[in-house]
């Protein structure tokens, strides 16, 4: 018989840096899940990824206090900032303060296509071209100019 699902928890955790401090600890603790077990499993799965890359995680909590988790690709904004050469790290650079008027960086069509190929599994579209147009829209909203 299948396990009964108690709920879902959505978090965004830096790759290889899961620890029991907030937001992970309280989110898992209130469901009665083993926090350290999740941290060890997540860090083991993400150790070959770039350190600090934000990874969206959907944790399925079951009534017997066990869990499974599914990892998604990093957000489009992370890939766009990386492609444009904006500062990443402890205090990441934000997009333009007035999108549509000023630009803070440039991304090429080739970079947009590369991002679309990585993200298409998480986007609700079927072709690379439609994924590219979604990513170009995100870039314009962030104040990045799409060239090429």
PDB file of C-alpha atoms in Angstrom:
ATOM      1  CA  UNK A   1       0.000   0.000   0.000  1.00  0.00           C
ATOM      2  CA  UNK A   2       1.239   3.516  -0.822  1.00  0.00           C
ATOM      3  CA  UNK A   3       2.280   5.858   1.968  1.00  0.00           C
ATOM      4  CA  UNK A   4      -0.162   8.591   2.895  1.00  0.00           C
ATOM      5  CA  UNK A   5       1.128  12.066   2.024  1.00  0.00           C
ATOM      6  CA  UNK A   6       0.982  14.610   4.859  1.00  0.00           C
ATOM      7  CA  UNK A   7       2.066  17.596   2.740  1.00  0.00           C
ATOM      8  CA  UNK A   8       4.636  19.296   0.580  1.00  0.00           C
ATOM      9  CA  UNK A   9       7.375  21.726   1.584  1.00  0.00           C
ATOM     10  CA  UNK A  10       8.959  24.013  -1.012  1.00  0.00           C
ATOM     11  CA  UNK A  11      12.377  25.456  -0.213  1.00  0.00           C
ATOM     12  CA  UNK A  12      15.261  27.062  -2.066  1.00  0.00           C
ATOM     13  CA  UNK A  13      18.535  25.784  -0.606  1.00  0.00           C
ATOM     14  CA  UNK A  14      22.109  26.626  -1.658  1.00  0.00           C
ATOM     15  CA  UNK A  15      23.847  23.585  -3.182  1.00  0.00           C
ATOM     16  CA  UNK A  16      26.026  21.733  -0.678  1.00  0.00           C
ATOM     17  CA  UNK A  17      25.080  24.098   2.148  1.00  0.00           C
ATOM     18  CA  UNK A  18      21.973  22.590   3.740  1.00  0.00           C
ATOM     19  CA  UNK A  19      22.083  22.940   7.530  1.00  0.00           C
ATOM     20  CA  UNK A  20      19.437  22.750  10.290  1.00  0.00           C
ATOM     21  CA  UNK A  21      19.248  26.525  10.727  1.00  0.00           C
ATOM     22  CA  UNK A  22      16.275  28.501   9.371  1.00  0.00           C
ATOM     23  CA  UNK A  23      14.556  28.146   6.928  1.00  0.00           C
ATOM     24  CA  UNK A  24      15.203  24.371   6.691  1.00  0.00           C
ATOM     25  CA  UNK A  25      15.043  23.440  10.383  1.00  0.00           C
ATOM     26  CA  UNK A  26      11.701  25.055  11.269  1.00  0.00           C
ATOM     27  CA  UNK A  27      10.039  23.978   7.990  1.00  0.00           C
ATOM     28  CA  UNK A  28      10.950  20.307   8.476  1.00  0.00           C
ATOM     29  CA  UNK A  29      10.669  20.360  12.277  1.00  0.00           C
ATOM     30  CA  UNK A  30       7.026  21.415  12.335  1.00  0.00           C
ATOM     31  CA  UNK A  31       6.196  18.387  10.172  1.00  0.00           C
ATOM     32  CA  UNK A  32       8.205  16.114  12.474  1.00  0.00           C
ATOM     33  CA  UNK A  33      10.771  15.151   9.818  1.00  0.00           C
ATOM     34  CA  UNK A  34      14.396  14.272  10.516  1.00  0.00           C
ATOM     35  CA  UNK A  35      16.235  17.503   9.698  1.00  0.00           C
ATOM     36  CA  UNK A  36      19.786  16.103   9.699  1.00  0.00           C
ATOM     37  CA  UNK A  37      18.780  13.197   7.459  1.00  0.00           C
ATOM     38  CA  UNK A  38      17.527  15.690   4.845  1.00  0.00           C
ATOM     39  CA  UNK A  39      20.631  17.882   5.169  1.00  0.00           C
ATOM     40  CA  UNK A  40      23.004  14.935   4.689  1.00  0.00           C
ATOM     41  CA  UNK A  41      21.038  13.530   1.720  1.00  0.00           C
ATOM     42  CA  UNK A  42      20.725  16.947   0.034  1.00  0.00           C
ATOM     43  CA  UNK A  43      24.396  17.837   0.503  1.00  0.00           C
ATOM     44  CA  UNK A  44      25.436  14.420  -0.852  1.00  0.00           C
ATOM     45  CA  UNK A  45      23.285  14.892  -3.978  1.00  0.00           C
ATOM     46  CA  UNK A  46      24.519  18.434  -4.628  1.00  0.00           C
ATOM     47  CA  UNK A  47      28.217  18.097  -3.803  1.00  0.00           C
ATOM     48  CA  UNK A  48      29.261  17.945  -7.491  1.00  0.00           C
ATOM     49  CA  UNK A  49      27.289  21.141  -8.276  1.00  0.00           C
ATOM     50  CA  UNK A  50      28.641  24.662  -8.003  1.00  0.00           C
ATOM     51  CA  UNK A  51      28.790  25.615  -4.308  1.00  0.00           C
ATOM     52  CA  UNK A  52      26.098  28.095  -3.298  1.00  0.00           C
ATOM     53  CA  UNK A  53      23.939  27.656  -6.413  1.00  0.00           C
ATOM     54  CA  UNK A  54      20.289  28.076  -5.296  1.00  0.00           C
ATOM     55  CA  UNK A  55      18.422  24.782  -5.795  1.00  0.00           C
ATOM     56  CA  UNK A  56      14.614  24.693  -5.507  1.00  0.00           C
ATOM     57  CA  UNK A  57      13.534  21.576  -3.590  1.00  0.00           C
ATOM     58  CA  UNK A  58      10.072  20.060  -3.163  1.00  0.00           C
ATOM     59  CA  UNK A  59       9.952  17.807  -0.101  1.00  0.00           C
ATOM     60  CA  UNK A  60       7.087  15.315   0.112  1.00  0.00           C
ATOM     61  CA  UNK A  61       6.310  14.588   3.762  1.00  0.00           C
ATOM     62  CA  UNK A  62       4.520  11.341   4.588  1.00  0.00           C
ATOM     63  CA  UNK A  63       2.396  10.588   7.665  1.00  0.00           C
ATOM     64  CA  UNK A  64       4.908   8.044   8.988  1.00  0.00           C
ATOM     65  CA  UNK A  65       7.381  10.983   9.261  1.00  0.00           C
ATOM     66  CA  UNK A  66       9.465   9.845   6.311  1.00  0.00           C
ATOM     67  CA  UNK A  67      10.075  12.038   3.275  1.00  0.00           C
ATOM     68  CA  UNK A  68      11.328  12.172  -0.300  1.00  0.00           C
ATOM     69  CA  UNK A  69      12.628  15.209  -2.113  1.00  0.00           C
ATOM     70  CA  UNK A  70      12.805  16.340  -5.725  1.00  0.00           C
ATOM     71  CA  UNK A  71      15.324  18.922  -6.911  1.00  0.00           C
ATOM     72  CA  UNK A  72      14.666  21.373  -9.739  1.00  0.00           C
ATOM     73  CA  UNK A  73      17.045  23.465 -11.853  1.00  0.00           C
ATOM     74  CA  UNK A  74      18.256  26.788 -10.370  1.00  0.00           C
ATOM     75  CA  UNK A  75      16.071  29.838 -11.093  1.00  0.00           C
ATOM     76  CA  UNK A  76      16.324  31.586 -14.471  1.00  0.00           C
ATOM     77  CA  UNK A  77      17.460  34.780 -12.723  1.00  0.00           C
ATOM     78  CA  UNK A  78      20.532  32.941 -11.361  1.00  0.00           C
ATOM     79  CA  UNK A  79      21.520  31.758 -14.859  1.00  0.00           C
ATOM     80  CA  UNK A  80      20.884  35.218 -16.359  1.00  0.00           C
ATOM     81  CA  UNK A  81      22.989  36.983 -13.722  1.00  0.00           C
ATOM     82  CA  UNK A  82      25.787  34.471 -14.301  1.00  0.00           C
ATOM     83  CA  UNK A  83      25.611  34.902 -18.097  1.00  0.00           C
ATOM     84  CA  UNK A  84      25.590  38.708 -17.836  1.00  0.00           C
ATOM     85  CA  UNK A  85      28.537  38.676 -15.437  1.00  0.00           C
ATOM     86  CA  UNK A  86      26.636  40.288 -12.569  1.00  0.00           C
ATOM     87  CA  UNK A  87      27.963  39.721  -9.059  1.00  0.00           C
ATOM     88  CA  UNK A  88      26.888  36.456  -7.395  1.00  0.00           C
ATOM     89  CA  UNK A  89      27.648  35.245  -3.889  1.00  0.00           C
ATOM     90  CA  UNK A  90      26.828  36.506  -0.389  1.00  0.00           C
ATOM     91  CA  UNK A  91      25.310  39.780  -1.620  1.00  0.00           C
ATOM     92  CA  UNK A  92      24.210  39.182  -5.220  1.00  0.00           C
ATOM     93  CA  UNK A  93      23.645  42.051  -7.630  1.00  0.00           C
ATOM     94  CA  UNK A  94      20.058  42.899  -8.392  1.00  0.00           C
ATOM     95  CA  UNK A  95      18.643  43.746 -11.786  1.00  0.00           C
ATOM     96  CA  UNK A  96      18.000  47.287 -12.985  1.00  0.00           C
ATOM     97  CA  UNK A  97      16.164  49.612 -10.606  1.00  0.00           C
ATOM     98  CA  UNK A  98      14.036  50.843 -13.543  1.00  0.00           C
ATOM     99  CA  UNK A  99      13.597  47.931 -15.996  1.00  0.00           C
ATOM    100  CA  UNK A 100      12.810  49.012 -19.547  1.00  0.00           C
ATOM    101  CA  UNK A 101      14.692  52.304 -19.165  1.00  0.00           C
ATOM    102  CA  UNK A 102      18.199  51.335 -18.114  1.00  0.00           C
ATOM    103  CA  UNK A 103      20.213  48.193 -18.644  1.00  0.00           C
ATOM    104  CA  UNK A 104      22.635  46.643 -16.148  1.00  0.00           C
ATOM    105  CA  UNK A 105      24.102  44.057 -18.531  1.00  0.00           C
ATOM    106  CA  UNK A 106      23.799  42.134 -21.775  1.00  0.00           C
ATOM    107  CA  UNK A 107      23.086  38.520 -22.679  1.00  0.00           C
ATOM    108  CA  UNK A 108      23.355  37.018 -26.153  1.00  0.00           C
ATOM    109  CA  UNK A 109      20.805  34.837 -27.942  1.00  0.00           C
ATOM    110  CA  UNK A 110      23.307  31.943 -27.674  1.00  0.00           C
ATOM    111  CA  UNK A 111      23.426  32.333 -23.871  1.00  0.00           C
ATOM    112  CA  UNK A 112      19.619  32.511 -23.741  1.00  0.00           C
ATOM    113  CA  UNK A 113      19.405  29.301 -25.818  1.00  0.00           C
ATOM    114  CA  UNK A 114      21.870  27.560 -23.461  1.00  0.00           C
ATOM    115  CA  UNK A 115      19.800  28.605 -20.422  1.00  0.00           C
ATOM    116  CA  UNK A 116      16.590  27.472 -22.170  1.00  0.00           C
ATOM    117  CA  UNK A 117      18.086  24.028 -22.844  1.00  0.00           C
ATOM    118  CA  UNK A 118      18.924  23.639 -19.133  1.00  0.00           C
ATOM    119  CA  UNK A 119      15.587  24.990 -17.826  1.00  0.00           C
ATOM    120  CA  UNK A 120      13.103  23.481 -20.331  1.00  0.00           C
ATOM    121  CA  UNK A 121      12.375  20.525 -18.008  1.00  0.00           C
ATOM    122  CA  UNK A 122      11.012  22.956 -15.362  1.00  0.00           C
ATOM    123  CA  UNK A 123       9.201  25.356 -17.721  1.00  0.00           C
ATOM    124  CA  UNK A 124       5.677  24.843 -19.011  1.00  0.00           C
ATOM    125  CA  UNK A 125       6.543  24.881 -22.703  1.00  0.00           C
ATOM    126  CA  UNK A 126       7.379  22.292 -25.336  1.00  0.00           C
ATOM    127  CA  UNK A 127       9.864  23.925 -27.718  1.00  0.00           C
ATOM    128  CA  UNK A 128      13.227  25.582 -27.205  1.00  0.00           C
ATOM    129  CA  UNK A 129      11.965  28.700 -29.029  1.00  0.00           C
ATOM    130  CA  UNK A 130       9.086  29.200 -26.579  1.00  0.00           C
ATOM    131  CA  UNK A 131      11.445  28.591 -23.637  1.00  0.00           C
ATOM    132  CA  UNK A 132      13.850  31.156 -25.121  1.00  0.00           C
ATOM    133  CA  UNK A 133      11.080  33.764 -25.386  1.00  0.00           C
ATOM    134  CA  UNK A 134      10.151  33.169 -21.718  1.00  0.00           C
ATOM    135  CA  UNK A 135      13.776  33.607 -20.656  1.00  0.00           C
ATOM    136  CA  UNK A 136      14.182  36.718 -22.837  1.00  0.00           C
ATOM    137  CA  UNK A 137      11.137  38.191 -21.081  1.00  0.00           C
ATOM    138  CA  UNK A 138      12.708  37.460 -17.703  1.00  0.00           C
ATOM    139  CA  UNK A 139      15.950  39.087 -18.875  1.00  0.00           C
ATOM    140  CA  UNK A 140      14.129  42.250 -20.010  1.00  0.00           C
ATOM    141  CA  UNK A 141      12.217  42.379 -16.714  1.00  0.00           C
ATOM    142  CA  UNK A 142      15.548  42.230 -14.852  1.00  0.00           C
ATOM    143  CA  UNK A 143      16.985  45.057 -16.945  1.00  0.00           C
ATOM    144  CA  UNK A 144      19.234  42.906 -19.121  1.00  0.00           C
ATOM    145  CA  UNK A 145      19.552  43.654 -22.830  1.00  0.00           C
ATOM    146  CA  UNK A 146      19.195  40.662 -25.193  1.00  0.00           C
ATOM    147  CA  UNK A 147      21.574  41.083 -28.162  1.00  0.00           C
ATOM    148  CA  UNK A 148      22.450  38.950 -31.162  1.00  0.00           C
TER     149      UNK A 148
END
